[in-house]
Tab-separated table of C-alpha atoms in Angstrom:
chain	number	residue	atom	x	y	z
A	1	MET	CA	1.680	14.281	8.354
A	2	ASP	CA	-1.690	15.422	7.082
A	3	PHE	CA	-1.693	16.665	3.471
A	4	THR	CA	-4.153	17.142	0.586
A	5	ILE	CA	-3.581	16.487	-3.100
A	6	ARG	CA	-5.873	18.464	-5.421
A	7	ALA	CA	-6.142	20.036	-8.870
A	8	ALA	CA	-4.440	23.433	-9.140
A	9	THR	CA	-6.573	26.557	-9.604
A	10	LEU	CA	-5.818	30.072	-10.895
A	11	GLU	CA	-5.168	31.204	-7.311
A	12	ASP	CA	-2.376	28.659	-6.964
A	13	CYS	CA	-0.264	30.250	-9.710
A	14	LYS	CA	1.576	32.484	-7.230
A	15	ASP	CA	2.772	29.473	-5.232
A	16	ILE	CA	3.415	27.396	-8.366
A	17	SER	CA	5.607	30.219	-9.677
A	18	ARG	CA	7.467	30.332	-6.338
A	19	MET	CA	8.047	26.564	-6.383
A	20	ILE	CA	9.087	26.549	-10.070
A	21	LEU	CA	11.868	28.944	-9.064
A	22	GLU	CA	12.804	26.758	-6.100
A	23	LEU	CA	13.027	23.694	-8.401
A	24	ALA	CA	15.060	25.694	-10.944
A	25	GLU	CA	17.462	26.705	-8.147
A	26	TYR	CA	17.813	23.034	-7.176
A	27	GLU	CA	18.671	22.258	-10.836
A	28	LYS	CA	21.191	25.133	-10.749
A	29	ALA	CA	19.356	27.031	-13.482
A	30	SER	CA	17.192	29.746	-11.886
A	31	ASP	CA	18.418	32.401	-14.362
A	32	GLN	CA	16.678	30.419	-17.124
A	33	VAL	CA	13.162	30.920	-15.761
A	34	LYS	CA	11.359	33.417	-18.000
A	35	ILE	CA	7.774	32.405	-17.213
A	36	THR	CA	5.885	34.668	-14.794
A	37	GLN	CA	2.857	34.071	-12.565
A	38	ARG	CA	0.769	35.870	-15.214
A	39	ASP	CA	2.039	33.541	-17.990
A	40	LEU	CA	1.074	30.526	-15.874
A	41	GLU	CA	-2.410	31.962	-15.351
A	42	GLN	CA	-2.899	32.497	-19.092
A	43	ASP	CA	-1.265	29.296	-20.298
A	44	GLY	CA	-2.749	26.933	-17.716
A	45	PHE	CA	-6.190	28.288	-16.987
A	46	SER	CA	-7.660	29.526	-20.249
A	47	LYS	CA	-10.084	27.680	-22.542
A	48	ASN	CA	-7.271	25.727	-24.170
A	49	PRO	CA	-4.718	25.074	-21.406
A	50	PHE	CA	-1.174	24.040	-22.321
A	51	PHE	CA	-0.664	22.295	-19.016
A	52	HIS	CA	-2.494	21.071	-15.904
A	53	GLY	CA	-1.349	21.323	-12.291
A	54	ILE	CA	-1.679	19.352	-9.059
A	55	ILE	CA	-0.969	20.935	-5.672
A	56	ALA	CA	0.043	19.337	-2.358
A	57	GLU	CA	-1.232	21.367	0.565
A	58	VAL	CA	-0.721	21.041	4.336
A	59	PRO	CA	-2.964	22.428	7.098
A	60	GLU	CA	-2.111	25.822	8.606
A	61	HIS	CA	-0.468	24.296	11.713
A	62	HIS	CA	2.033	22.426	9.488
A	63	LYS	CA	2.933	25.419	7.311
A	64	SER	CA	6.544	25.910	6.164
A	65	ARG	CA	9.107	28.049	7.976
A	66	GLU	CA	8.175	30.962	5.687
A	67	GLY	CA	4.440	30.446	6.198
A	68	HIS	CA	3.491	28.480	3.058
A	69	THR	CA	0.807	25.783	3.092
A	70	LYS	CA	1.245	24.836	-0.580
A	71	VAL	CA	4.332	22.659	-0.317
A	72	GLY	CA	4.514	20.612	-3.517
A	73	TYR	CA	3.237	20.533	-7.093
A	74	SER	CA	3.271	18.675	-10.357
A	75	LEU	CA	2.745	20.111	-13.846
A	76	TYR	CA	1.674	17.726	-16.585
A	77	PHE	CA	0.102	17.683	-20.059
A	78	TYR	CA	-1.129	15.159	-22.578
A	79	THR	CA	1.080	13.990	-25.420
A	80	TYR	CA	0.844	11.331	-28.109
A	81	SER	CA	2.931	8.322	-28.980
A	82	SER	CA	2.711	7.330	-32.627
A	83	TRP	CA	3.178	3.733	-31.424
A	84	LYS	CA	0.869	3.551	-28.419
A	85	GLY	CA	-1.418	6.571	-28.589
A	86	ARG	CA	-2.372	8.810	-25.664
A	87	ALA	CA	0.321	9.507	-23.096
A	88	VAL	CA	0.793	11.873	-20.176
A	89	TYR	CA	3.987	13.869	-19.690
A	90	MET	CA	4.957	14.912	-16.185
A	91	GLU	CA	6.896	18.140	-16.735
A	92	ASP	CA	7.637	19.084	-13.114
A	93	LEU	CA	7.422	17.230	-9.794
A	94	TYR	CA	8.565	19.090	-6.692
A	95	VAL	CA	8.195	18.958	-2.918
A	96	MET	CA	9.776	21.620	-0.701
A	97	PRO	CA	12.833	20.134	1.065
A	98	GLU	CA	11.369	20.431	4.585
A	99	PHE	CA	8.341	18.342	3.501
A	100	ARG	CA	10.184	15.451	1.885
A	101	GLY	CA	10.167	11.866	3.108
A	102	LYS	CA	6.429	11.945	3.930
A	103	GLY	CA	5.030	10.367	0.771
A	104	ILE	CA	3.975	13.668	-0.819
A	105	GLY	CA	6.058	13.207	-3.995
A	106	LYS	CA	4.727	9.709	-4.486
A	107	ALA	CA	1.158	10.919	-3.926
A	108	LEU	CA	1.568	13.727	-6.498
A	109	MET	CA	2.950	11.297	-9.061
A	110	SER	CA	0.158	8.868	-8.235
A	111	LYS	CA	-2.443	11.538	-8.898
A	112	VAL	CA	-0.912	12.368	-12.288
A	113	SER	CA	-0.952	8.637	-13.119
A	114	GLN	CA	-4.585	8.360	-12.023
A	115	LEU	CA	-5.624	11.299	-14.201
A	116	GLY	CA	-3.564	9.981	-17.107
A	117	LEU	CA	-5.133	6.522	-16.916
A	118	ALA	CA	-8.602	8.096	-16.659
A	119	ALA	CA	-7.878	10.019	-19.875
A	120	GLY	CA	-6.955	6.792	-21.686
A	121	CYS	CA	-3.181	7.131	-21.497
A	122	THR	CA	-0.982	4.046	-21.519
A	123	GLN	CA	2.270	5.653	-20.434
A	124	LEU	CA	3.695	8.413	-18.269
A	125	ASN	CA	6.883	10.072	-19.539
A	126	PHE	CA	9.239	12.605	-17.974
A	127	THR	CA	12.920	13.587	-18.000
A	128	VAL	CA	15.445	13.493	-15.179
A	129	LEU	CA	18.910	15.013	-15.069
A	130	ASP	CA	21.643	12.387	-14.988
A	131	TRP	CA	23.302	13.849	-11.853
A	132	ASN	CA	20.044	13.781	-9.870
A	133	LYS	CA	20.712	10.434	-8.183
A	134	SER	CA	18.049	10.661	-5.481
A	135	SER	CA	15.351	11.343	-8.114
A	136	LEU	CA	16.698	8.650	-10.458
A	137	ASP	CA	16.540	6.131	-7.582
A	138	PHE	CA	13.011	7.228	-6.599
A	139	TYR	CA	11.703	6.770	-10.141
A	140	LEU	CA	13.450	3.465	-10.787
A	141	LYS	CA	11.869	2.187	-7.553
A	142	GLN	CA	8.400	3.121	-8.933
A	143	GLY	CA	8.981	0.799	-11.914
A	144	CYS	CA	10.084	3.471	-14.417
A	145	TRP	CA	12.819	2.795	-16.896
A	146	ASP	CA	15.430	5.026	-18.488
A	147	VAL	CA	14.616	5.285	-22.217
A	148	THR	CA	17.800	7.272	-22.906
A	149	SER	CA	19.979	4.549	-21.346
A	150	ASP	CA	18.075	1.545	-22.627
A	151	LEU	CA	17.120	2.653	-26.140
A	152	GLY	CA	19.669	5.405	-26.725
A	153	TYR	CA	17.065	8.102	-27.293
A	154	HIS	CA	18.419	11.630	-26.939
A	155	CYS	CA	16.273	14.697	-26.258
A	156	MET	CA	16.921	17.323	-28.924
A	157	ARG	CA	16.013	20.983	-29.027
A	158	CYS	CA	15.854	23.611	-31.757
A	159	GLU	CA	15.340	27.161	-30.431
A	160	GLY	CA	16.035	30.885	-30.847
A	161	ASP	CA	17.993	31.779	-34.006
A	162	ALA	CA	18.127	28.168	-35.136
A	163	LEU	CA	14.324	27.953	-35.021
A	164	GLU	CA	13.951	31.271	-36.872
A	165	HIS	CA	16.387	30.159	-39.596
A	166	LEU	CA	14.609	26.856	-39.974
A	167	ALA	CA	11.314	28.716	-40.362
A	168	GLN	CA	12.835	30.888	-43.092
A	169	GLY	CA	14.217	27.863	-44.882
A	170	ASP	CA	17.888	28.800	-44.346
A	171	LEU	CA	20.252	25.842	-44.062
B	1	MET	CA	10.271	14.782	-59.348
B	2	ALA	CA	9.501	18.353	-58.416
B	3	SER	CA	5.939	18.746	-57.312
B	4	PHE	CA	4.538	17.905	-53.935
B	5	ILE	CA	2.269	19.712	-51.536
B	6	LEU	CA	2.298	19.871	-47.785
B	7	ARG	CA	-1.083	20.116	-46.105
B	8	LYS	CA	-2.857	19.562	-42.819
B	9	ALA	CA	-3.904	15.920	-42.432
B	10	GLU	CA	-7.592	15.127	-42.754
B	11	PRO	CA	-9.614	12.215	-41.330
B	12	LYS	CA	-9.322	10.378	-44.663
B	13	ASP	CA	-5.520	10.325	-44.243
B	14	VAL	CA	-5.434	8.097	-41.131
B	15	SER	CA	-4.794	4.929	-43.111
B	16	ASP	CA	-1.722	6.484	-44.778
B	17	ILE	CA	-0.550	8.030	-41.503
B	18	LEU	CA	-0.642	4.617	-39.818
B	19	ARG	CA	1.187	3.050	-42.758
B	20	LEU	CA	3.950	5.660	-42.518
B	21	ILE	CA	4.135	5.353	-38.691
B	22	LYS	CA	4.730	1.616	-39.167
B	23	GLU	CA	7.361	2.214	-41.863
B	24	LEU	CA	9.256	4.580	-39.575
B	25	ALA	CA	8.941	2.139	-36.661
B	26	LYS	CA	10.280	-0.618	-38.925
B	27	PHE	CA	13.317	1.557	-39.697
B	28	GLU	CA	13.839	1.908	-35.919
B	29	GLU	CA	13.433	-1.887	-35.632
B	30	MET	CA	10.370	-1.379	-33.444
B	31	GLU	CA	7.521	-2.300	-35.786
B	32	ASP	CA	5.970	-4.735	-33.310
B	33	GLN	CA	5.661	-1.891	-30.784
B	34	VAL	CA	3.021	-0.066	-32.833
B	35	ILE	CA	-0.352	-0.917	-31.327
B	36	LEU	CA	-2.112	2.249	-32.476
B	37	THR	CA	-5.055	1.706	-34.865
B	38	GLU	CA	-6.731	3.889	-37.511
B	39	LYS	CA	-9.659	4.259	-35.122
B	40	ASP	CA	-7.329	5.647	-32.396
B	41	LEU	CA	-5.793	8.092	-34.869
B	42	LEU	CA	-9.241	9.243	-35.957
B	43	GLU	CA	-10.571	9.745	-32.406
B	44	ASP	CA	-7.393	11.261	-31.030
B	45	GLY	CA	-6.532	13.585	-33.900
B	46	PHE	CA	-9.824	14.856	-35.226
B	47	GLY	CA	-12.089	15.339	-32.216
B	48	ASP	CA	-12.769	18.485	-30.154
B	49	HIS	CA	-9.468	18.327	-28.276
B	50	PRO	CA	-6.936	16.674	-30.557
B	51	PHE	CA	-3.986	14.970	-28.891
B	52	TYR	CA	-1.852	15.517	-31.970
B	53	HIS	CA	-1.595	17.454	-35.255
B	54	CYS	CA	-0.311	16.107	-38.514
B	55	ILE	CA	1.124	17.467	-41.770
B	56	VAL	CA	1.246	15.174	-44.809
B	57	ALA	CA	3.232	15.361	-48.044
B	58	ASP	CA	1.082	14.626	-51.080
B	59	VAL	CA	2.440	13.915	-54.609
B	60	PRO	CA	0.420	13.908	-57.855
B	61	LYS	CA	-0.838	10.519	-59.042
B	62	GLN	CA	1.735	10.322	-61.842
B	63	HIS	CA	4.492	10.395	-59.193
B	64	GLN	CA	2.921	7.865	-56.838
B	65	SER	CA	5.173	5.422	-54.999
B	66	ALA	CA	6.140	1.972	-56.253
B	67	ASP	CA	3.251	0.554	-54.233
B	68	SER	CA	0.785	3.232	-55.440
B	69	HIS	CA	0.744	5.706	-52.571
B	70	VAL	CA	0.432	9.476	-52.992
B	71	ILE	CA	0.897	10.351	-49.305
B	72	ILE	CA	4.645	9.853	-49.080
B	73	GLY	CA	5.728	11.735	-45.945
B	74	PHE	CA	4.342	13.117	-42.709
B	75	ALA	CA	5.072	14.839	-39.451
B	76	MET	CA	3.106	14.352	-36.243
B	77	TYR	CA	3.418	17.005	-33.548
B	78	TYR	CA	1.708	18.509	-30.503
B	79	PHE	CA	2.200	21.378	-28.087
B	80	THR	CA	3.911	20.946	-24.752
B	81	TYR	CA	4.898	23.318	-21.924
B	82	ASP	CA	8.118	24.215	-20.193
B	83	PRO	CA	7.410	26.097	-16.951
B	84	TRP	CA	10.627	28.100	-17.487
B	85	ILE	CA	10.045	29.255	-21.072
B	86	GLY	CA	6.439	28.415	-21.914
B	87	LYS	CA	4.925	26.757	-24.989
B	88	LEU	CA	6.935	24.326	-27.073
B	89	LEU	CA	6.251	22.385	-30.241
B	90	TYR	CA	7.065	18.705	-29.835
B	91	LEU	CA	7.826	16.748	-32.982
B	92	GLU	CA	6.698	13.159	-32.358
B	93	ASP	CA	7.294	11.606	-35.792
B	94	PHE	CA	8.895	12.899	-38.972
B	95	TYR	CA	9.319	10.643	-42.011
B	96	VAL	CA	9.635	10.695	-45.782
B	97	MET	CA	9.448	7.432	-47.750
B	98	LYS	CA	12.879	6.317	-48.951
B	99	GLU	CA	12.141	6.643	-52.682
B	100	PHE	CA	11.119	10.304	-52.167
B	101	ARG	CA	14.188	11.452	-50.274
B	102	GLY	CA	16.679	13.961	-51.627
B	103	PHE	CA	14.001	16.243	-53.121
B	104	GLY	CA	13.829	18.664	-50.218
B	105	ILE	CA	10.535	17.304	-48.865
B	106	GLY	CA	11.941	16.703	-45.369
B	107	SER	CA	13.422	20.203	-45.282
B	108	GLU	CA	10.113	21.737	-46.362
B	109	ILE	CA	8.237	19.801	-43.658
B	110	LEU	CA	10.698	20.987	-41.022
B	111	LYS	CA	10.394	24.537	-42.341
B	112	LYS	CA	6.594	24.370	-42.099
B	113	LEU	CA	6.803	23.009	-38.545
B	114	SER	CA	9.193	25.766	-37.527
B	115	GLN	CA	6.870	28.366	-39.025
B	116	THR	CA	4.021	26.878	-36.994
B	117	ALA	CA	6.196	26.995	-33.863
B	118	VAL	CA	7.120	30.637	-34.425
B	119	ARG	CA	3.545	31.630	-35.357
B	120	THR	CA	2.106	30.030	-32.205
B	121	ARG	CA	4.815	31.719	-30.085
B	122	CYS	CA	6.602	28.539	-29.101
B	123	SER	CA	10.102	29.148	-27.719
B	124	SER	CA	11.448	25.939	-29.067
B	125	MET	CA	10.868	22.733	-30.993
B	126	HIS	CA	11.761	19.488	-29.193
B	127	PHE	CA	12.033	15.907	-30.393
B	128	ILE	CA	13.972	12.730	-29.663
B	129	VAL	CA	16.429	10.923	-31.887
B	130	ALA	CA	18.053	7.551	-31.363
B	131	GLU	CA	21.782	8.010	-30.771
B	132	TRP	CA	22.646	5.396	-33.458
B	133	ASN	CA	20.693	7.342	-36.110
B	134	LYS	CA	23.675	9.358	-37.330
B	135	PRO	CA	22.152	10.657	-40.628
B	136	SER	CA	19.179	12.112	-38.729
B	137	ILE	CA	21.342	13.567	-35.952
B	138	ASP	CA	23.538	15.247	-38.607
B	139	PHE	CA	20.432	16.512	-40.463
B	140	TYR	CA	19.138	18.157	-37.271
B	141	LYS	CA	22.494	19.458	-36.022
B	142	ARG	CA	23.100	21.090	-39.433
B	143	ARG	CA	19.915	23.002	-38.782
B	144	GLY	CA	21.016	24.205	-35.340
B	145	ALA	CA	19.475	21.572	-33.069
B	146	SER	CA	21.274	20.793	-29.830
B	147	ASP	CA	21.421	17.444	-28.079
B	148	LEU	CA	20.041	18.036	-24.576
B	149	SER	CA	20.890	14.531	-23.417
B	150	LEU	CA	24.563	15.093	-24.218
B	151	GLU	CA	24.856	18.782	-23.381
B	152	GLU	CA	22.681	19.033	-20.284
B	153	GLY	CA	22.401	15.424	-19.119
B	154	TRP	CA	18.643	14.996	-19.669
B	155	ARG	CA	17.506	11.376	-19.634
B	156	LEU	CA	14.048	10.412	-20.895
B	157	PHE	CA	12.124	8.146	-18.528
B	158	LYS	CA	9.018	6.133	-19.078
B	159	ILE	CA	6.546	4.290	-16.876
B	160	ASP	CA	4.129	1.957	-18.608
B	161	LYS	CA	0.495	1.090	-17.845
B	162	GLN	CA	1.285	-1.880	-15.594
B	163	ASN	CA	3.421	0.233	-13.301
B	164	LEU	CA	1.018	3.175	-13.534
B	165	LEU	CA	-1.633	0.888	-12.101
B	166	LYS	CA	0.719	-0.080	-9.263
B	167	LEU	CA	1.293	3.607	-8.564
B	168	LEU	CA	-2.472	4.046	-8.505
B	169	ALA	CA	-2.715	1.284	-5.902
B	170	ILE	CA	-0.451	3.424	-3.704
B	171	LEU	CA	-2.944	6.281	-4.064
B	172	HIS	CA	-5.832	4.060	-3.063
B	173	ALA	CA	-3.947	2.607	-0.107
B	174	VAL	CA	-3.213	6.099	1.109
B	175	GLN	CA	-6.810	7.198	0.520
B	176	ASN	CA	-8.014	4.286	2.603
B	177	GLY	CA	-6.147	5.598	5.573
B	178	SER	CA	-2.638	4.248	5.807
B	179	THR	CA	-1.499	7.862	6.102
B	180	ALA	CA	-3.660	10.743	7.171
B	181	GLU	CA	-4.247	12.161	3.725
B	182	ARG	CA	-7.276	13.500	1.899
B	183	PHE	CA	-7.774	13.561	-1.860
B	184	VAL	CA	-10.111	16.054	-3.374
């Protein structure tokens, strides 16, 4: 199947927002999505963007059942390893179910890798949910390894009241 | 020992930052993994688009460390993005030299980071901890941190440069026509 991989633009935010919700539904967490199309426009396409996007697009004659031509995306940003330096973090990678199995996911991830390498990064990091076997298998096949399993690193979060208390110096 | 100041790192601090990065890596038994240089830290932290930000803890000369250092703690962080909740502050490294622990320096650093997170409208502060590092896990949990790996099943994955290059080869193969795909 014919498809294009390109950098996301402001105009893509509507479809990115749609697909973020689809991915959240797949992860059984759609009620947790607070970010709107407008937030994406401001946070991703201003002078100092907090993320970058890649879009997978199909020609009109291959559009989805609901009429969409933007059928996959990846959101990524640059991070820093105090051991190795510049790194790229792939925050989201998603292809609509009816467009899977055609190499689109791999091509999106490839593009993020290409851009990361061009920016001087030496690693690509991301997180996967432990029940998501098909994704785990896909990534392990690409030569990724599970840092949580192998090194015992756990992802921690401090948010909401806890963050406010920490800021005020309460124990 | 009561007095210390916390301040934004400056280019002149890169030597101390690297020293402290290596000390922390040594504690994690990963010292040989640190390939970053002072030059990298300078370019990547103090250019037009810094990849990281750093806070350092500075003590007066009369309180310098056993090996004569006045920069005795640091935190390295940057901003990330969660498409569900927006901006986040990611804490990459956080360390206070052993002889300066127990004086509240770590707590003050964490407080300052949290204030930065709140001020820049971040929803959350994220970081990773090794599961064997019980004192650190307790320190963070006491302050309301939750373990996403345990509670939500998140596993951190990594792909290194060698495999990134292989992935890139896939892109090139596709571009050269093994599937009908265009790259813009």
